Each structure stands twice: as structure tokens, then as C-alpha cells.
Coordinates of C-alpha atoms in Angstrom, one line a residue:
M122 CA 47.9 106.4 228.3
S123 CA 51.0 105.0 226.3
E124 CA 51.0 101.4 225.0
E125 CA 54.1 100.5 227.4
F126 CA 51.9 101.3 230.4
K127 CA 49.3 99.6 228.9
E128 CA 51.5 96.3 228.4
Q129 CA 52.4 96.6 232.1
L130 CA 48.8 96.9 233.3
R131 CA 48.0 93.7 231.3
K132 CA 51.2 91.6 232.6
Y133 CA 50.0 92.8 236.2
S134 CA 46.7 91.6 235.9
E135 CA 48.2 88.3 234.8
G136 CA 50.6 88.3 237.7
T137 CA 53.6 88.0 235.1
L138 CA 55.1 91.6 235.9
P139 CA 58.6 91.8 238.0
E140 CA 58.3 92.3 241.6
E141 CA 60.1 96.1 241.2
E142 CA 58.0 97.1 238.5
R143 CA 54.7 95.6 240.4
E144 CA 55.3 97.5 243.4
A145 CA 56.0 100.9 241.5
L146 CA 52.7 100.0 239.4
E147 CA 50.7 99.5 242.4
S148 CA 51.9 102.8 244.2
E149 CA 51.0 104.4 241.0
M150 CA 47.5 103.0 240.9
E151 CA 46.8 104.1 244.4
K152 CA 47.3 107.6 243.4
L153 CA 45.7 107.5 239.9
E154 CA 42.1 106.4 239.9
A155 CA 42.1 106.6 236.0
Y156 CA 44.5 103.5 236.0
Q157 CA 42.5 101.8 238.4
L158 CA 39.3 102.4 236.0
Y159 CA 41.5 101.2 233.1
L160 CA 42.5 98.3 235.0
E161 CA 38.9 97.1 235.8
E162 CA 37.9 97.4 232.2
Q163 CA 41.0 95.0 231.3
M164 CA 39.5 92.9 234.2
E165 CA 35.9 93.0 232.8
R166 CA 37.4 91.9 229.0
E167 CA 39.3 88.9 230.9
E168 CA 35.9 87.9 232.7
Q169 CA 34.2 87.5 229.3
T170 CA 37.0 85.7 227.5
N171 CA 37.9 83.1 230.3
G172 CA 34.8 83.4 232.8
Q173 CA 37.3 83.6 235.7
W174 CA 36.8 87.2 236.7
T175 CA 35.1 86.4 239.8
K176 CA 37.3 83.0 240.6
A177 CA 40.8 84.5 239.5
D178 CA 43.6 83.2 241.5
P179 CA 42.0 80.3 243.8
A180 CA 45.4 79.4 245.1
G181 CA 45.8 83.1 246.2
T182 CA 48.7 84.0 244.0
D183 CA 47.2 87.4 243.1
S184 CA 49.0 90.2 244.4
P185 CA 47.9 92.5 247.5
G186 CA 47.3 95.6 245.0
L187 CA 45.2 93.4 242.6
K188 CA 42.8 92.0 244.9
K189 CA 42.2 95.5 246.6
V190 CA 41.4 96.8 242.9
K191 CA 39.1 93.7 242.3
K192 CA 37.6 94.3 245.9
K193 CA 36.7 97.8 245.2
A194 CA 35.4 97.1 241.7
E195 CA 32.9 94.6 243.4
K196 CA 31.7 97.0 245.7
R197 CA 31.2 99.6 243.4
E198 CA 29.3 97.4 241.0
K199 CA 27.0 96.0 243.8
K200 CA 26.5 99.8 244.9
I201 CA 25.5 100.2 241.3
I202 CA 23.3 97.5 241.1
R203 CA 21.4 98.4 244.4
R204 CA 21.0 101.8 243.3
G205 CA 19.5 100.8 240.1
K206 CA 17.0 98.3 241.6
W207 CA 15.7 101.3 244.2
K208 CA 15.3 103.5 241.4
A209 CA 13.4 101.1 239.3
R210 CA 11.0 100.3 242.3
L211 CA 10.6 103.9 242.7
V212 CA 9.6 104.4 239.1
N213 CA 7.1 101.3 239.4
T214 CA 5.5 102.7 242.6
I215 CA 5.4 106.3 241.0
T216 CA 3.9 105.1 237.8
V217 CA 1.4 102.8 239.4
F218 CA 0.2 105.4 241.8
A219 CA 0.1 108.0 239.2
A220 CA -2.0 105.8 236.8
F221 CA -4.4 104.8 239.8
I222 CA -4.9 108.7 240.3
I223 CA -5.9 109.2 236.7
F224 CA -8.0 106.2 236.6
M225 CA -9.9 107.6 239.6
I226 CA -10.4 111.0 238.2
I227 CA -11.4 109.6 235.0
S228 CA -14.2 107.0 236.6
N229 CA -15.5 109.9 239.2
I230 CA -15.9 111.9 235.8
I231 CA -17.6 109.1 233.8
T232 CA -19.8 108.0 237.1
I233 CA -20.9 111.8 237.7
V234 CA -21.7 112.0 233.9
F235 CA -23.5 108.9 233.7
Y236 CA -25.9 109.2 236.6
S237 CA -26.3 112.8 235.8
T238 CA -27.5 112.3 232.2
G239 CA -31.0 112.0 231.5
N240 CA -31.7 112.5 235.3
R241 CA -30.8 108.8 235.7
G242 CA -30.1 109.2 239.4
E243 CA -33.4 110.6 240.3
T244 CA -35.1 108.2 237.9
Y245 CA -33.5 105.4 240.0
S246 CA -34.4 106.9 243.1
D247 CA -38.2 107.2 242.1
V248 CA -38.3 103.7 240.4
V249 CA -37.1 102.1 243.6
S250 CA -38.8 104.2 246.5
S251 CA -42.1 103.4 244.5
A252 CA -41.8 100.0 244.2
I253 CA -41.1 99.8 247.8
A254 CA -44.4 101.9 248.4
V255 CA -46.8 99.7 246.5
T256 CA -45.6 96.4 247.6
R257 CA -44.9 97.2 251.3
P258 CA -48.2 98.2 253.0
N259 CA -47.9 101.6 255.2
T260 CA -44.0 101.9 254.3
T261 CA -42.1 104.5 252.6
T262 CA -38.6 105.8 252.1
Y263 CA -37.1 108.9 250.8
L264 CA -33.8 108.2 249.2
S265 CA -30.9 110.0 248.7
S266 CA -28.5 109.0 245.8
D267 CA -24.6 109.2 246.3
A268 CA -22.3 108.6 243.1
K269 CA -19.1 106.7 244.0
S270 CA -15.8 106.2 242.0
F271 CA -15.4 103.4 240.1
F272 CA -18.7 103.8 238.3
R273 CA -21.0 103.1 241.4
M274 CA -23.9 105.0 243.2
N275 CA -25.5 104.0 246.1
L276 CA -29.3 104.9 247.1
T277 CA -29.9 104.8 250.8
G278 CA -32.9 106.0 253.0
K279 CA -34.9 105.1 256.3
L280 CA -37.9 103.0 256.1
L281 CA -40.7 104.7 257.7
K282 CA -44.3 103.8 258.6
Q283 CA -47.3 106.4 259.9
V284 CA -48.2 105.2 263.3
G285 CA -50.5 107.9 264.9
G286 CA -49.6 111.1 263.6
E287 CA -46.0 110.5 263.1
K288 CA -43.8 109.0 260.4
V289 CA -41.4 106.2 262.7
Q290 CA -38.5 104.7 261.6
M291 CA -38.4 101.1 260.8
G292 CA -35.2 100.3 259.4
D293 CA -33.1 101.3 256.6
Y294 CA -32.6 100.5 252.8
K295 CA -29.6 100.6 250.7
Q296 CA -29.3 99.6 246.9
T297 CA -25.6 99.8 244.8
F298 CA -25.9 100.3 241.3
L299 CA -22.8 99.6 238.9
L300 CA -23.4 102.2 235.9
G301 CA -26.8 100.8 234.6
L302 CA -26.8 97.7 236.7
S303 CA -28.3 97.3 240.2
Y304 CA -27.7 94.8 243.1
P305 CA -30.8 93.6 245.1
G306 CA -31.9 96.4 247.7
V307 CA -30.8 95.4 251.5
F308 CA -33.8 96.1 254.0
N309 CA -32.4 96.5 257.5
W310 CA -35.2 96.3 259.8
M311 CA -35.1 97.0 263.6
D312 CA -37.8 94.4 264.3
D313 CA -37.9 91.5 261.9
R314 CA -41.7 91.6 262.1
N315 CA -41.8 94.6 259.8
A316 CA -40.5 92.2 257.2
G317 CA -44.0 90.7 256.6
N318 CA -46.2 91.4 259.5
Y319 CA -49.0 92.2 257.1
I320 CA -51.8 89.7 256.7
F321 CA -54.9 90.3 254.4
Y322 CA -57.7 88.2 253.5
Y323 CA -59.5 88.6 249.9
P324 CA -63.3 88.7 250.5
A325 CA -65.3 85.5 249.8
A326 CA -67.0 84.9 246.6
D327 CA -70.4 84.5 248.4
G328 CA -69.7 87.5 250.9
S329 CA -69.3 85.5 253.8
V330 CA -66.7 86.7 256.5
S331 CA -63.1 85.9 256.1
S332 CA -62.5 82.3 257.8
G333 CA -59.4 84.2 259.5
D334 CA -60.0 84.2 263.2
D335 CA -58.8 87.7 264.4
S336 CA -60.2 87.3 268.2
D337 CA -56.6 87.1 269.4
E338 CA -55.8 90.5 267.7
W339 CA -58.8 92.4 269.1
N340 CA -57.8 91.1 272.6
K341 CA -54.5 92.4 272.1
L342 CA -55.8 95.7 271.1
D343 CA -58.2 95.9 273.6
K344 CA -55.2 95.5 276.5
L345 CA -53.5 98.4 275.0
P346 CA -53.5 101.3 277.1
E347 CA -55.8 104.0 276.1
G348 CA -53.2 106.8 275.7
T349 CA -51.7 104.8 272.9
V350 CA -51.7 104.8 269.0
A351 CA -51.4 101.6 266.8
E352 CA -51.3 100.4 263.1
A353 CA -54.1 97.9 261.9
Y354 CA -54.1 95.8 258.7
L355 CA -57.8 95.9 257.8
S356 CA -59.4 93.0 255.6
F357 CA -62.9 93.8 253.9
D358 CA -65.9 91.7 253.2
H359 CA -66.4 93.2 249.9
L360 CA -64.4 95.0 247.1
F361 CA -64.5 99.1 247.7
T362 CA -63.8 101.8 245.0
T363 CA -61.5 104.2 246.4
D364 CA -64.2 106.9 246.6
E365 CA -66.3 104.7 248.6
L366 CA -63.9 103.6 250.9
L367 CA -62.6 107.3 251.6
K368 CA -66.5 107.8 252.6
E369 CA -66.3 105.3 255.0
F370 CA -63.1 106.6 256.4
E371 CA -64.2 110.0 256.5
V372 CA -66.9 109.5 259.7
L373 CA -64.1 107.7 261.6
N374 CA -61.2 109.2 263.7
L375 CA -58.6 107.2 261.9
R376 CA -56.4 108.1 259.1
P377 CA -56.1 105.5 256.4
V378 CA -52.4 105.1 255.0
W379 CA -52.3 102.2 252.4
F380 CA -55.1 100.5 250.3
G381 CA -54.4 97.0 248.9
A382 CA -55.8 96.8 245.2
D383 CA -57.3 93.7 243.5
T384 CA -54.7 93.0 240.9
G385 CA -56.0 89.4 239.4
P386 CA -55.6 86.0 240.1
S387 CA -52.4 86.6 242.5
T388 CA -55.0 88.3 244.8
H389 CA -58.0 86.1 244.8
D390 CA -56.4 83.3 246.9
E391 CA -58.1 83.4 250.4
V392 CA -54.8 84.9 252.2
V393 CA -53.3 87.6 250.0
T394 CA -49.2 86.9 250.1
N395 CA -47.9 89.4 248.1
P396 CA -50.2 92.6 248.2
L397 CA -49.8 95.5 245.6
G398 CA -51.7 98.8 246.5
F399 CA -51.0 102.3 246.9
P400 CA -50.5 104.8 249.9
Y401 CA -52.9 107.4 250.8
D402 CA -50.9 110.5 249.8
P403 CA -50.2 110.0 246.2
I404 CA -46.8 109.0 244.5
W405 CA -46.3 111.9 242.9
H406 CA -43.3 111.9 240.1
D407 CA -41.3 114.7 238.6
D408 CA -43.7 115.6 235.7
D409 CA -46.9 115.7 238.0
M410 CA -45.4 118.6 239.9
L411 CA -46.7 121.8 239.3
K412 CA -43.8 124.3 238.8
S413 CA -43.7 128.1 239.2
E414 CA -42.2 130.9 237.1
V415 CA -38.7 130.1 236.4
T416 CA -36.6 133.0 237.5
T417 CA -32.9 133.4 236.3
K418 CA -30.2 135.4 238.0
K419 CA -26.7 136.2 236.2
T420 CA -23.9 135.0 238.5
G421 CA -21.1 136.3 235.8
W422 CA -20.6 137.6 232.4
F423 CA -21.2 133.8 231.1
S424 CA -23.1 132.2 233.7
S425 CA -26.6 132.3 235.4
V426 CA -28.6 130.4 237.6
S427 CA -32.4 129.4 237.2
S428 CA -34.8 128.7 240.3
Y429 CA -38.5 127.6 240.5
G430 CA -40.7 126.4 242.7
S431 CA -42.8 123.3 242.6
V432 CA -46.0 121.6 244.3
S433 CA -47.8 118.6 244.2
P434 CA -51.6 118.7 242.8
A435 CA -54.2 119.2 245.4
V436 CA -55.9 116.1 246.4
K437 CA -59.4 116.1 248.7
P438 CA -58.5 114.4 252.1
Y439 CA -61.6 111.8 251.5
G440 CA -62.1 112.5 247.8
D441 CA -60.5 112.6 244.2
G442 CA -60.5 108.6 244.0
A443 CA -60.0 109.2 240.1
L444 CA -57.1 111.0 240.5
R445 CA -55.9 108.7 243.0
D446 CA -56.4 105.6 241.2
A447 CA -54.8 107.4 237.8
N448 CA -51.7 107.9 239.9
F449 CA -51.5 104.4 240.9
I450 CA -51.7 103.2 237.4
K451 CA -49.0 105.8 236.4
T452 CA -46.6 104.5 239.1
L453 CA -47.3 100.8 237.9
K454 CA -46.5 102.0 234.3
L455 CA -43.2 103.6 235.5
L456 CA -42.1 100.5 237.3
Q457 CA -42.8 98.6 234.1
Q458 CA -40.6 100.7 232.2
H459 CA -37.9 99.9 234.6
Q460 CA -39.2 96.3 235.4
S461 CA -35.6 94.9 236.3
L462 CA -34.8 97.6 238.4
A463 CA -38.1 97.5 240.3
R464 CA -37.8 93.8 241.0
K465 CA -34.5 94.7 242.7
A466 CA -36.4 96.1 245.5
A467 CA -39.7 94.1 245.0
P468 CA -38.8 90.6 243.8
F469 CA -42.5 89.1 243.6
I470 CA -43.8 92.3 241.7
E471 CA -46.1 91.0 238.8
L472 CA -46.4 94.1 237.0
D473 CA -47.6 92.9 233.2
T474 CA -50.7 90.8 234.7
S475 CA -51.3 93.5 237.4
L476 CA -51.5 96.4 235.3
S477 CA -53.5 94.5 232.4
Y478 CA -56.1 93.6 235.2
L479 CA -56.3 97.1 236.6
Q480 CA -56.9 98.8 233.1
E481 CA -59.6 96.1 232.2
H482 CA -61.5 95.9 235.7
G483 CA -60.8 99.0 237.2
V484 CA -59.0 100.0 241.0
Q485 CA -60.8 97.8 243.3
L486 CA -59.8 97.6 247.2
Y487 CA -60.0 94.5 249.4
G488 CA -57.9 95.9 252.4
A489 CA -56.2 98.9 253.9
V490 CA -54.2 99.9 256.5
A491 CA -55.3 102.6 259.1
T492 CA -53.7 104.1 262.0
G493 CA -55.1 106.2 265.1
P494 CA -56.0 105.9 268.7
V495 CA -56.3 102.3 270.3
K496 CA -59.8 103.3 271.4
E497 CA -61.0 104.4 267.7
L498 CA -59.5 101.2 266.2
L499 CA -61.4 99.1 269.0
K500 CA -64.5 100.4 267.2
L501 CA -63.9 98.8 263.9
R502 CA -65.0 95.6 265.6
E503 CA -68.6 97.0 265.3
V504 CA -68.1 97.8 261.6
S505 CA -69.6 95.4 259.3
W506 CA -67.6 95.8 256.3
V507 CA -64.1 94.5 258.3
S508 CA -63.9 91.2 258.3
Y509 CA -60.6 90.7 259.4
M510 CA -58.0 92.9 261.9
R511 CA -54.2 92.6 262.5
V512 CA -52.4 94.6 265.0
G513 CA -49.3 96.2 263.6
E514 CA -47.0 98.8 265.1
V515 CA -48.0 100.5 268.6
R516 CA -46.5 103.8 270.0
L517 CA -47.5 106.1 272.8
W518 CA -49.9 108.9 272.2
N519 CA -48.9 111.2 269.4
W520 CA -52.4 111.8 267.8
R521 CA -53.7 115.3 266.6
E522 CA -57.5 115.4 266.4

């Protein structure tokens, strides 16, 4: 492009080009886009020097060709800016989405590794289910763990009671973990009575009968149809060893399901408000299980799968009191090792003082939960060692003799 032509363009932009030359130049600019681009550059320089690019010619003295060039330049500039904005938005969105996906993958890997290392998930499940079993009479739960993203894990399970010959669902339980931290467990009862319907009376020091009046409870039991089974909370007039109590139940057509243990001053009040005890079926832990011979099967050149069976130790139906007591103490020691976690499921549990008392005085029982046919439970009214009875859950006949 010659210097002469550039000079014409400069004069054209300033509006000093003669009419004939201006028309010829405008005709040329419409044909040659290169000239138009150069003019835009010239106009941009003019804007930088005097700040009048967008406000040029307020009186309308600009030529039609120059106005057209300016209009095209403005449209092109807006189009470029708009395209740039959308491109930036798209890039930002893709970047954020990719970062989120990467974070989810990393958090899932960390979550799985954390809860599987050292069998943390199984240990947490064992501690929580054990805490519920020893603090809530005749209540058991079998928890399943579910690792979530963002370092979380949920323990969930059904809350079950033994009523007659069957386990009956009373509600649901859920506890959420964030790595090693746990939120309080949530009990969702189908009936609010199950949250604390149990009442036990500790034996009086002089061996007298409990001051609690249970006449209404016996009348309630007496009015139930014969073809029903029920749950009964029993308080005793004196303390039993586990073997002694099992011998008493051996001659009854009833099933003991939970035993309340004397754990020291907290249970020596007339009414036991925070019972601590153990279920009739011992709470076996992983190291209690008897494992069969391990069998290994190759699944590839460098991989194999090992399998084995496991069974719990055998327990006499109405005996092995020492084994049951030892299992109870072992369970409390497990809870003591994970005391903060145990308190999330059983806030009022006093593990240190209870364990010290039990290890010093041995396991002695002040109450129990029994279940069976209503007609059999009514016979307990004539049993001398039962000082108080409270009716729990009732179901239609499901008893197996």
C-alpha cells in the first residue's frame, strides 16, 4: 500500500479529502476489505489520541462511507467481545466441572481406603451395635456400612426386639461418620413407647419387695387373649449370678432375652433409669469366631481368592454363666476403647466406673427381660423372686414349644 494512498485514507478519516477523490476512495473501499481493515486501524489510533472514536462527528459531517465503516467495525468488535465472553464462560464451566469430578474421584478413593484400613468400618459397626445391645433392653440391630463420597460413611440397620418366638422390627437406626468423627445416632421408633418403656427396681437392702405397684400391669397381662405372646420386664427381690438365674428360667416355658447387671452406685437407686446389661445370646466379636481351614483358589496368574467359614462358640442354653459374663466384660472393654463413639449411640453409658465395679464385684443381676406365651408369663405372679413386672410388646401367637 503506497504512502500516497495511506495519506488519502488519513485525509478521508479527517474529512478533508476532496469530493471527487472521496467518492473514488469510498468505491474502492467497498471492493477491497484490506483497505477497510487498515482504515479501522487508523480510526483506532485516532481514538487513542483524542478519545473521540465513538463520538466522532456529533454534527453529522462524516461521510456515508465512513459511517458505514464505523458501524461495521462496531458490530465486529461487539461480536468478538461476545464470542470471547461465551468462550470464557465455557472454559470456566468445563474447568469447574472437571475439578469437581476429580475431587469426587479422589474423595471416594480416600473414603474407601480410610474405612477399609484396619477394618475401621467393621469395628465402628461392632461398637455401635454393641452399645445399643447393652444399654437398651431386648434391642438389637444388625448394621450395614455404606461408604459415601466426601469422606462420609453411614451405618444403618433395623431395631429389633424378641417377642415370643420371632424378632420384630421396632424402628430404624442411622449413624453418620465423617472420617474418624461421628454424629449422634438417630433412633426412629415406630412407637415412641419403645424409646424408654422399660422400668426396673433395684432389690431393697433388707430384701423386702419393691415399692413399685405393678397390679395394673398384671391386670393388663391377664386381659390379653391366651393366643398371644408378650414381652415382660422383670425386677428381682435379690441379686442373682448368671448361672443361678438361668437355672430358674430352665423350668419355665419362657425365653430370657436380656439381663440387667449391677454396675455400681448408678444402679443402686430404687428405680434404675440407665440400665446396663447383656443379651441372652452373647455379643460375639470378630476375634471370638472359630474359623475353619482357609482355602485358596487362583483366579489368574497373579491373583487368588481366599475363603473360610466361621462359627461362634457353643453356649449351653441354660448354663455357661462364666462365659456369658466374660463376653459381657469384653464387650464393655471394647466400648471403653472407643468411648466417644459408644456415647454417640448410648449417651448415658458410664463405662469406666461400671467396668471397675464389675471387675471387683463380679456380674450380678437385678432384673431381666423375658418373653413367651401370656399364660406362661402370668405364672410369674406366683414366683417369689419376681418383685415387679412391666408389660412390653404384645404379638399374636408365634411361639414354638
